[in-house]
Coordinates of N, CA and C and ligand atoms in Angstrom, one line a residue:
R15 N 1.7 -12.7 -14.1 CA 1.5 -11.8 -13.7 C 1.2 -9.9 -13.8
T16 N 1.3 -9.2 -13.3 CA 0.3 -8.3 -13.7 C 1.3 -7.5 -14.2
K17 N 1.2 -6.9 -15.6 CA 1.9 -6.1 -16.3 C 1.6 -4.1 -15.3
V18 N 2.7 -4.0 -14.6 CA 2.5 -3.1 -14.4 C 4.2 -1.0 -14.5
A19 N 2.8 -0.3 -15.3 CA 4.1 1.3 -15.2 C 4.2 2.0 -14.0
V20 N 5.2 1.7 -14.2 CA 5.9 3.6 -13.4 C 6.2 4.8 -13.7
L21 N 5.7 5.6 -13.0 CA 5.3 7.0 -13.8 C 6.2 7.9 -12.3
I22 N 7.2 8.5 -13.9 CA 8.7 9.3 -12.1 C 8.2 10.7 -13.2
S23 N 9.3 11.2 -12.2 CA 9.8 12.4 -12.2 C 11.3 12.9 -12.0
G24 N 10.5 11.9 -11.3 CA 12.7 12.8 -10.7 C 13.7 11.3 -10.1
T25 N 14.0 11.2 -8.9 CA 15.1 10.2 -7.9 C 15.0 9.4 -8.1
G26 N 13.2 8.6 -8.2 CA 13.4 7.2 -7.9 C 13.7 5.9 -7.6
T27 N 13.9 6.4 -6.0 CA 12.9 5.9 -4.5 C 12.9 5.3 -4.6
N28 N 11.1 5.5 -4.7 CA 10.7 4.5 -4.9 C 10.2 2.9 -5.5
L29 N 10.7 3.9 -6.8 CA 11.5 3.2 -8.3 C 11.4 1.7 -8.0
Q30 N 12.8 2.9 -7.0 CA 13.6 0.8 -6.8 C 13.1 -0.1 -5.4
A31 N 12.1 0.6 -4.6 CA 11.8 0.4 -4.0 C 10.8 -1.8 -4.3
L32 N 9.6 -0.6 -5.9 CA 9.4 -1.8 -6.4 C 10.0 -2.6 -7.0
M33 N 11.6 -1.5 -8.0 CA 11.5 -3.0 -8.8 C 12.5 -4.0 -7.7
E34 N 12.8 -3.2 -6.4 CA 13.3 -4.6 -5.4 C 11.9 -6.2 -5.4
Q35 N 11.1 -5.9 -4.5 CA 9.2 -5.9 -4.6 C 9.9 -7.2 -6.1
T36 N 9.1 -6.3 -7.4 CA 9.1 -7.0 -8.1 C 9.6 -7.8 -8.4
K37 N 11.1 -8.0 -8.3 CA 11.6 -8.7 -8.7 C 11.2 -10.8 -8.7
K38 N 11.6 -10.6 -6.6 CA 11.4 -11.7 -5.7 C 10.0 -12.6 -7.7
P39 N 10.3 -14.0 -6.7 CA 10.0 -14.4 -7.5 C 7.8 -15.3 -7.2
S40 N 7.9 -14.5 -5.6 CA 6.1 -14.6 -4.8 C 6.0 -12.7 -5.7
S41 N 6.1 -12.3 -6.6 CA 5.2 -11.3 -6.5 C 4.8 -11.2 -7.9
S42 N 3.0 -10.9 -7.9 CA 2.1 -10.8 -8.2 C 2.3 -9.9 -9.2
A43 N 2.8 -8.7 -9.3 CA 3.3 -7.7 -10.3 C 5.0 -8.2 -11.0
E44 N 5.2 -7.1 -12.4 CA 6.4 -7.2 -13.0 C 5.5 -6.1 -13.5
I45 N 6.8 -5.2 -13.0 CA 8.0 -3.8 -14.2 C 7.5 -4.3 -15.3
V46 N 7.3 -3.4 -16.4 CA 7.2 -3.0 -17.9 C 7.8 -2.3 -18.6
V47 N 7.9 -1.2 -17.9 CA 8.6 0.3 -18.7 C 7.6 1.4 -17.8
V48 N 9.6 2.0 -17.3 CA 9.0 3.1 -16.8 C 8.7 4.4 -17.7
I49 N 8.3 5.9 -16.9 CA 8.5 6.6 -18.6 C 8.2 7.5 -17.0
S50 N 9.0 8.8 -17.6 CA 9.4 9.7 -17.5 C 9.3 10.8 -17.5
N51 N 8.7 12.0 -17.4 CA 8.6 13.2 -17.5 C 9.3 14.4 -18.1
R52 N 10.3 13.4 -17.4 CA 11.8 14.3 -17.6 C 13.3 13.6 -17.5
P53 N 13.4 14.1 -19.2 CA 15.0 13.7 -19.3 C 15.8 13.7 -18.3
G54 N 16.5 12.7 -18.5 CA 18.2 12.6 -17.7 C 17.9 12.1 -16.3
V55 N 16.4 11.7 -15.2 CA 16.3 11.7 -14.1 C 17.1 10.1 -13.6
L56 N 17.3 10.7 -12.2 CA 18.2 9.1 -11.5 C 17.7 8.1 -12.0
G57 N 16.2 8.2 -12.5 CA 15.0 7.5 -11.8 C 15.6 5.8 -12.9
L58 N 15.4 6.8 -14.0 CA 15.6 6.0 -16.4 C 16.8 6.0 -15.4
K59 N 18.3 6.4 -15.2 CA 18.8 4.9 -14.2 C 19.1 3.7 -13.6
R60 N 18.2 4.0 -13.1 CA 18.1 2.9 -12.1 C 17.2 1.9 -12.9
A61 N 16.2 2.3 -13.4 CA 15.8 1.4 -14.2 C 16.7 0.7 -16.0
S62 N 16.9 1.6 -16.3 CA 18.1 0.4 -17.3 C 18.8 -0.3 -16.1
M63 N 20.2 0.4 -15.1 CA 20.7 -1.1 -14.3 C 19.7 -2.3 -13.6
A64 N 18.6 -1.8 -14.0 CA 17.7 -3.7 -13.9 C 16.7 -3.4 -14.9
A65 N 17.9 -2.7 -16.4 CA 17.1 -3.6 -17.6 C 16.1 -3.8 -17.2
I66 N 15.2 -2.7 -17.0 CA 13.6 -2.2 -17.3 C 13.8 -1.1 -18.6
Q67 N 12.4 -1.8 -19.4 CA 12.7 -0.1 -21.1 C 12.4 1.5 -20.1
T68 N 12.4 1.7 -20.7 CA 12.4 3.3 -20.7 C 11.7 3.8 -21.3
R69 N 11.4 4.8 -21.3 CA 10.3 6.0 -21.5 C 10.2 7.3 -20.9
V70 N 10.9 8.3 -21.9 CA 11.2 9.7 -22.1 C 9.4 10.3 -22.3
V71 N 8.7 11.1 -21.6 CA 7.6 11.8 -22.5 C 7.2 12.5 -21.8
D72 N 9.1 13.7 -22.3 CA 8.8 15.1 -21.7 C 7.8 16.2 -22.1
H73 N 7.0 16.7 -20.9 CA 5.7 17.7 -21.0 C 5.6 19.3 -22.2
K74 N 7.2 19.1 -21.8 CA 7.7 20.5 -22.3 C 7.2 20.1 -23.9
L75 N 7.3 18.7 -24.2 CA 6.8 19.2 -25.8 C 5.9 19.2 -26.3
Y76 N 4.7 19.4 -25.4 CA 3.5 18.8 -25.8 C 2.2 20.1 -25.6
G77 N 1.1 20.7 -26.4 CA 1.0 21.8 -26.5 C 0.0 21.9 -25.6
S78 N -0.1 19.6 -25.1 CA -1.4 20.3 -24.4 C -1.6 19.2 -23.2
R79 N -2.6 19.1 -21.9 CA -2.1 18.2 -21.1 C -2.5 17.3 -22.6
A80 N -3.9 17.6 -22.5 CA -4.5 16.0 -23.1 C -3.7 15.1 -24.1
E81 N -2.5 15.7 -25.5 CA -1.9 15.4 -26.0 C -1.1 14.6 -25.4
F82 N -0.2 15.2 -24.0 CA 0.4 14.2 -23.5 C -0.3 13.1 -22.6
D83 N -0.8 13.6 -21.9 CA -1.1 12.6 -21.4 C -1.4 11.5 -22.2
S84 N -2.5 11.2 -24.0 CA -2.3 10.7 -24.6 C -0.9 9.5 -25.3
T85 N -0.4 10.5 -25.4 CA 1.1 9.4 -24.9 C 1.2 9.4 -23.9
I86 N 1.7 8.9 -22.9 CA 1.4 7.4 -21.6 C 0.9 7.0 -22.0
D87 N 0.0 7.6 -22.2 CA -2.1 7.0 -22.5 C -1.4 5.5 -23.6
R88 N -0.9 6.1 -24.8 CA -0.2 5.4 -26.0 C 0.9 3.8 -25.6
V89 N 2.0 5.2 -24.6 CA 3.1 4.0 -24.6 C 2.5 2.7 -23.4
L90 N 1.7 3.1 -22.8 CA 0.4 1.8 -21.7 C 0.8 0.8 -22.9
E91 N -0.9 1.2 -23.3 CA -1.0 0.6 -24.7 C 0.4 -0.5 -24.8
E92 N 1.1 0.0 -26.1 CA 2.0 -0.8 -26.0 C 2.6 -1.9 -25.3
F93 N 2.6 -1.4 -23.9 CA 3.1 -2.9 -23.6 C 2.3 -3.3 -22.5
G94 N 1.2 -3.1 -23.3 CA 0.4 -4.0 -22.4 C 0.0 -4.1 -21.0
V95 N 0.1 -2.5 -20.9 CA 0.7 -2.3 -19.1 C -0.9 -2.6 -19.1
E96 N -1.4 -3.4 -17.4 CA -2.5 -2.9 -16.6 C -2.7 -2.6 -15.1
L97 N -2.1 -1.8 -14.5 CA -1.7 -0.8 -13.0 C -1.1 -0.5 -13.8
V98 N -0.7 0.9 -13.3 CA 0.2 1.7 -13.2 C 0.5 3.2 -11.7
C99 N 1.9 2.8 -11.6 CA 2.5 3.6 -10.2 C 3.4 4.9 -10.3
L100 N 2.2 6.4 -9.8 CA 2.8 7.4 -9.6 C 3.8 7.6 -8.5
A101 N 5.0 7.2 -9.1 CA 6.0 7.5 -7.7 C 6.7 8.5 -8.1
G102 N 6.3 9.5 -8.0 CA 7.2 11.2 -7.3 C 6.9 12.0 -8.5
F103 N 5.9 11.4 -9.4 CA 5.3 11.3 -11.3 C 4.7 12.8 -10.7
M104 N 5.6 14.3 -11.3 CA 4.2 15.8 -10.3 C 4.1 16.5 -11.8
R105 N 3.2 15.4 -12.1 CA 2.5 16.0 -13.1 C 0.8 15.8 -12.5
I106 N 0.0 16.8 -12.9 CA -1.1 16.1 -13.0 C -1.8 15.3 -13.9
L107 N -3.2 14.4 -14.0 CA -3.0 13.2 -15.6 C -4.7 14.1 -14.8
T108 N -4.9 13.9 -16.8 CA -7.2 15.2 -16.6 C -7.5 14.5 -16.3
G109 N -9.0 14.2 -16.1 CA -10.0 13.6 -16.0 C -10.5 11.9 -16.6
P110 N -10.0 12.7 -18.8 CA -10.0 11.8 -18.8 C -9.2 10.0 -19.1
F111 N -8.3 10.2 -18.8 CA -6.8 9.1 -18.5 C -7.6 8.8 -17.5
V112 N -7.3 9.3 -16.2 CA -7.5 9.5 -14.9 C -9.1 8.8 -15.5
R113 N -10.6 8.7 -15.8 CA -11.5 7.6 -15.7 C -10.8 6.6 -16.7
K114 N -10.2 6.4 -18.0 CA -9.4 5.3 -18.3 C -9.0 4.0 -17.6
W115 N -8.4 4.3 -16.5 CA -7.1 4.0 -15.9 C -7.5 4.0 -14.7
N116 N -9.9 3.8 -14.3 CA -9.9 3.9 -12.8 C -10.0 2.6 -11.7
G117 N -9.5 2.2 -11.1 CA -9.1 1.2 -10.1 C -7.8 0.5 -10.9
R118 N -6.8 1.1 -11.5 CA -5.8 0.7 -11.6 C -4.1 1.2 -12.1
L119 N -5.0 2.8 -11.2 CA -3.7 3.7 -11.3 C -3.7 4.0 -9.1
L120 N -2.0 4.2 -9.0 CA -2.3 4.4 -7.9 C -1.0 5.4 -7.9
N121 N -0.9 6.0 -6.6 CA 0.0 7.0 -5.8 C 0.2 7.5 -4.9
I122 N 1.8 7.6 -4.5 CA 1.8 7.5 -2.9 C 2.1 9.3 -2.8
H123 N 2.3 9.0 -1.8 CA 1.6 10.8 -1.3 C 2.0 11.4 0.1
P124 N 3.3 11.5 0.2 CA 4.3 11.9 1.6 C 3.4 12.5 2.7
S125 N 2.3 12.5 2.7 CA 1.3 12.7 4.9 C 0.0 12.4 4.5
L126 N -0.3 11.4 5.5 CA -1.6 10.8 5.8 C -3.1 11.5 5.4
L127 N -2.8 11.3 4.4 CA -4.2 12.0 3.4 C -6.0 11.8 4.7
P128 N -6.5 12.1 4.8 CA -7.2 13.7 3.7 C -5.8 15.0 4.0
S129 N -4.5 14.9 5.1 CA -4.3 16.0 5.2 C -2.9 15.6 4.6
F130 N -3.1 17.6 4.3 CA -1.7 17.3 3.3 C -1.6 16.9 2.4
K131 N -2.6 17.8 1.2 CA -3.0 17.9 -0.3 C -1.2 18.3 -1.1
G132 N -1.3 18.4 -2.6 CA -0.3 19.5 -2.6 C 0.9 19.5 -2.2
V133 N 1.2 19.8 -3.7 CA 3.0 20.3 -3.5 C 3.5 20.0 -2.0
N134 N 5.0 19.7 -1.4 CA 5.1 20.1 -0.5 C 4.2 19.9 1.3
A135 N 4.8 18.7 1.0 CA 2.9 18.0 1.7 C 3.5 18.0 3.3
Q136 N 5.1 17.1 3.4 CA 6.6 17.9 4.7 C 6.5 18.4 5.0
K137 N 6.3 20.1 4.3 CA 6.7 21.3 4.9 C 5.2 21.7 5.6
Q138 N 4.2 21.0 4.5 CA 2.9 21.5 5.5 C 2.5 21.0 7.0
A139 N 2.9 20.1 6.8 CA 3.3 19.2 8.3 C 3.9 19.8 9.5
L140 N 5.0 20.8 9.0 CA 6.0 21.3 9.7 C 5.2 22.7 10.3
L141 N 4.2 23.0 9.1 CA 3.6 24.4 10.0 C 2.4 24.5 10.9
A142 N 2.2 23.3 10.1 CA 0.7 23.1 10.8 C 1.1 22.7 12.5
G143 N 2.8 22.1 12.1 CA 2.4 21.5 14.2 C 2.3 20.1 14.8
V144 N 2.3 19.7 13.7 CA 1.9 18.0 14.1 C 2.6 17.1 14.4
R145 N 2.2 16.3 15.3 CA 3.4 14.8 15.5 C 3.1 14.2 15.0
I146 N 3.0 13.4 14.0 CA 2.8 12.6 13.3 C 1.9 12.4 12.0
T147 N 2.8 12.5 11.2 CA 2.9 12.7 9.8 C 2.8 11.2 9.0
G148 N 2.4 11.1 7.7 CA 3.3 9.8 6.9 C 3.4 9.4 6.0
C149 N 2.5 8.8 5.2 CA 3.3 8.1 4.1 C 0.7 7.5 3.5
T150 N 0.7 7.7 2.0 CA -0.7 7.2 1.7 C -0.4 6.9 1.0
V151 N -0.8 5.6 0.3 CA -0.6 4.9 -1.4 C -2.0 5.0 -1.6
H152 N -3.0 5.3 -2.4 CA -4.2 5.6 -3.3 C -4.7 5.4 -4.3
F153 N -5.9 5.4 -4.3 CA -6.2 5.1 -6.3 C -6.7 5.9 -6.1
V154 N -6.1 7.1 -7.7 CA -6.3 8.1 -8.4 C -7.5 8.7 -8.4
A155 N -7.8 9.7 -8.3 CA -9.4 10.0 -8.4 C -8.9 11.6 -9.4
E156 N -10.2 11.7 -10.1 CA -10.1 12.6 -10.7 C -9.6 14.2 -9.1
E157 N -9.9 13.8 -8.5 CA -9.6 15.9 -7.0 C -7.9 15.0 -7.2
V158 N -7.1 15.9 -7.3 CA -6.3 15.9 -7.0 C -6.0 15.0 -5.5
D159 N -4.8 14.2 -4.9 CA -5.1 13.4 -3.9 C -6.4 13.2 -3.3
A160 N -7.1 12.8 -3.9 CA -8.2 12.1 -2.8 C -7.9 11.3 -4.3
G161 N -9.2 9.8 -3.1 CA -9.3 8.8 -3.8 C -9.1 7.7 -2.9
A162 N -9.8 6.3 -2.8 CA -9.5 5.5 -2.4 C -8.5 5.0 -1.1
I163 N -7.6 4.9 -0.2 CA -6.7 4.6 0.7 C -6.7 2.9 0.5
I164 N -4.9 2.9 0.3 CA -5.2 1.6 0.5 C -4.2 1.2 1.3
V165 N -2.7 1.7 1.6 CA -1.8 1.8 2.8 C -1.6 2.3 3.1
Q166 N -1.4 3.1 4.7 CA -0.9 3.9 5.0 C 0.1 3.5 6.6
E167 N 1.2 4.8 6.1 CA 2.3 3.9 7.6 C 2.4 5.5 8.1
A168 N 2.7 5.8 9.2 CA 2.7 7.0 9.9 C 4.3 7.5 11.0
V169 N 4.2 8.6 10.6 CA 5.6 8.8 10.8 C 6.3 10.3 11.7
P170 N 6.7 9.9 13.0 CA 6.6 10.7 14.1 C 7.3 11.8 13.4
I171 N 6.6 13.4 13.7 CA 7.9 13.9 13.8 C 8.7 14.9 14.9
L172 N 9.8 14.5 14.7 CA 10.7 15.3 15.4 C 11.1 15.9 16.0
T173 N 11.2 16.7 17.7 CA 11.2 18.5 17.8 C 12.7 18.7 16.9
N174 N 13.9 18.2 16.5 CA 15.1 18.9 15.4 C 14.9 19.6 14.2
D175 N 13.0 18.5 13.0 CA 13.5 18.2 12.4 C 13.4 19.1 11.0
T176 N 14.3 19.7 10.3 CA 14.0 20.3 9.3 C 13.1 19.3 7.7
E177 N 13.2 20.1 7.0 CA 11.8 19.8 6.3 C 13.0 18.3 5.3
D178 N 14.2 18.7 5.8 CA 14.8 16.9 5.1 C 15.7 15.8 5.4
S179 N 14.6 16.4 6.8 CA 15.1 15.0 8.2 C 13.9 14.4 7.6
L180 N 13.3 15.0 8.1 CA 11.4 14.6 7.9 C 10.7 13.4 6.7
S181 N 11.1 14.6 5.9 CA 11.1 14.0 4.0 C 11.8 13.0 4.0
E182 N 13.3 12.7 4.7 CA 13.8 10.8 4.7 C 12.6 10.2 5.5
R183 N 12.8 10.8 5.7 CA 12.3 9.7 7.6 C 10.4 8.8 6.9
I184 N 9.7 10.3 5.8 CA 8.9 9.4 4.7 C 9.3 8.8 3.9
R185 N 10.5 8.7 3.3 CA 10.8 8.5 2.2 C 10.6 7.1 2.7
E186 N 11.3 6.5 4.0 CA 11.5 5.0 4.3 C 10.6 4.4 4.6
A187 N 10.0 5.1 4.9 CA 8.1 4.1 5.4 C 7.6 4.4 3.9
E188 N 7.3 5.9 3.3 CA 6.9 4.8 1.4 C 7.8 3.5 0.6
H189 N 9.0 3.5 1.5 CA 9.9 2.9 0.5 C 8.8 1.0 1.4
R190 N 8.1 1.1 2.1 CA 7.1 -0.1 2.0 C 6.4 -0.2 1.9
A191 N 5.3 0.8 2.3 CA 3.9 0.8 1.3 C 3.3 0.0 0.6
F192 N 4.4 0.7 -0.5 CA 4.2 1.5 -2.0 C 4.3 0.4 -2.7
P193 N 5.5 -0.9 -1.8 CA 5.2 -2.5 -2.5 C 4.3 -3.0 -2.0
T194 N 3.9 -3.3 -0.6 CA 3.1 -3.6 -0.1 C 1.8 -3.0 -1.4
A195 N 1.4 -2.1 -0.9 CA -0.1 -1.5 -1.8 C 0.3 -2.2 -3.0
L196 N 0.8 -2.6 -3.8 CA 1.6 -2.9 -5.0 C 0.8 -3.9 -5.5
E197 N 1.1 -5.1 -3.6 CA 0.4 -6.2 -3.9 C -0.4 -6.9 -4.1
L198 N -1.0 -5.6 -3.0 CA -2.8 -6.1 -3.0 C -3.5 -5.6 -3.9
V199 N -2.9 -4.5 -4.3 CA -4.2 -4.6 -6.4 C -2.8 -5.7 -7.4
A200 N -1.9 -6.0 -6.5 CA -1.3 -7.0 -8.4 C -2.3 -8.1 -7.9
S201 N -2.6 -8.7 -6.7 CA -3.1 -10.0 -6.4 C -3.7 -10.0 -5.7
G202 N -5.3 -9.2 -6.6 CA -6.6 -9.2 -6.4 C -6.5 -8.9 -5.4
T203 N -6.1 -8.9 -4.1 CA -6.3 -8.8 -2.9 C -7.5 -7.1 -2.1
V204 N -7.3 -6.9 -2.8 CA -7.2 -5.4 -2.5 C -8.1 -4.7 -4.3
R205 N -8.9 -4.4 -4.3 CA -10.3 -3.4 -5.5 C -10.4 -2.1 -5.0
L206 N -10.8 -1.3 -6.6 CA -11.9 -0.1 -6.3 C -12.8 -0.4 -6.8
G207 N -13.6 0.0 -5.9 CA -15.1 -1.1 -5.7 C -16.0 -0.1 -6.3
E208 N -17.0 -0.4 -6.9 CA -17.5 0.5 -7.9 C -18.3 1.9 -7.3
D209 N -18.1 1.8 -5.8 CA -18.9 3.5 -5.5 C -17.6 4.5 -4.9
G210 N -16.2 3.6 -5.2 CA -15.0 5.1 -5.0 C -14.7 3.9 -4.0
H211 N -14.6 3.4 -3.2 CA -14.4 1.9 -1.8 C -13.4 1.5 -2.5
I212 N -12.7 1.1 -1.2 CA -12.0 -0.1 -1.4 C -13.1 -1.2 -1.3
I213 N -12.3 -2.5 -2.0 CA -12.8 -3.9 -1.7 C -11.8 -5.3 -1.5
W214 N -11.9 -5.4 0.3 CA -10.4 -6.1 0.2 C -11.7 -7.4 0.1
N215 N -10.6 -8.6 -0.8 CA -10.7 -9.9 -1.9 C -10.3 -11.0 -0.4
Q216 N -11.2 -11.5 0.4 CA -10.5 -12.1 2.0 C -9.5 -13.6 0.7
S217 N -9.8 -13.5 0.0 CA -9.8 -15.6 -1.1 C -8.2 -14.7 -1.4
G218 N -8.3 -13.3 -2.1 CA -7.2 -12.8 -2.9 C -6.3 -14.2 -3.3
Ligands
LIG330 C1 7.8 10.5 -2.3 O1 8.2 11.2 -2.0 C2 6.7 11.0 -3.3 O2 6.3 10.8 -2.1 C3 6.0 12.2 -3.5 O3 7.3 12.5 -4.2 C4 8.8 12.3 -3.9 C5 9.4 10.8 -4.6 O4 10.6 10.0 -4.4 N1 6.3 12.0 -4.6 C6 4.8 13.7 -4.2 O5 5.2 14.9 -3.7 C7 3.3 13.6 -5.1 N2 2.6 15.2 -5.0 P1 11.1 9.7 -5.3 O6 11.5 9.6 -6.5 O7 12.4 8.6 -4.2 O8 10.5 7.8 -5.5

């Protein structure tokens, strides 16, 4: 089974969905470590409850992004990690880190990319007045919220939606999309090609 690290910054509901998927005997992936850049968050507790190892790499304790990223990288090597899932991880990773993990680094974003990149994607969608938004799981590229798309799920925007009600509806879709994408990559059904595009392997 593919050894996976999940990087979080907060609540960890996506982490929870990934943990539930990977504990199934049919899963091609196993989560070996959960890393948070913020101490004391609920996601760390969720991991402990599932008997998964946790590490805190507090970005505030590092003088530069490079030092922070190389500490994360050291933890990943320590656990023999093969695939990294960013699940509500709110730090931008440096070029060298992203290049090293190219094709092995997945992120979830609360919009249908390439629309509404960056922070507050749900609010951006409400302000833009679109009637459909959603979530995207993609391979991480050096440019923020770019990179080849693995799975997307559309979510309607309802007339009385607030940022909270919309975010909640998107989260439910995320909890389906992220486990699906992880299984596709961990099983070898989907991979990132040299040219930065997705390759589907029929015999996966
Ligand atoms: C999710 O909605 C995820 O898409 C978003 O943070 C939330 C984390 O929720 N990520 C980003 O906005 C990345 N820029 P969770 O901690 O409950 O999984």
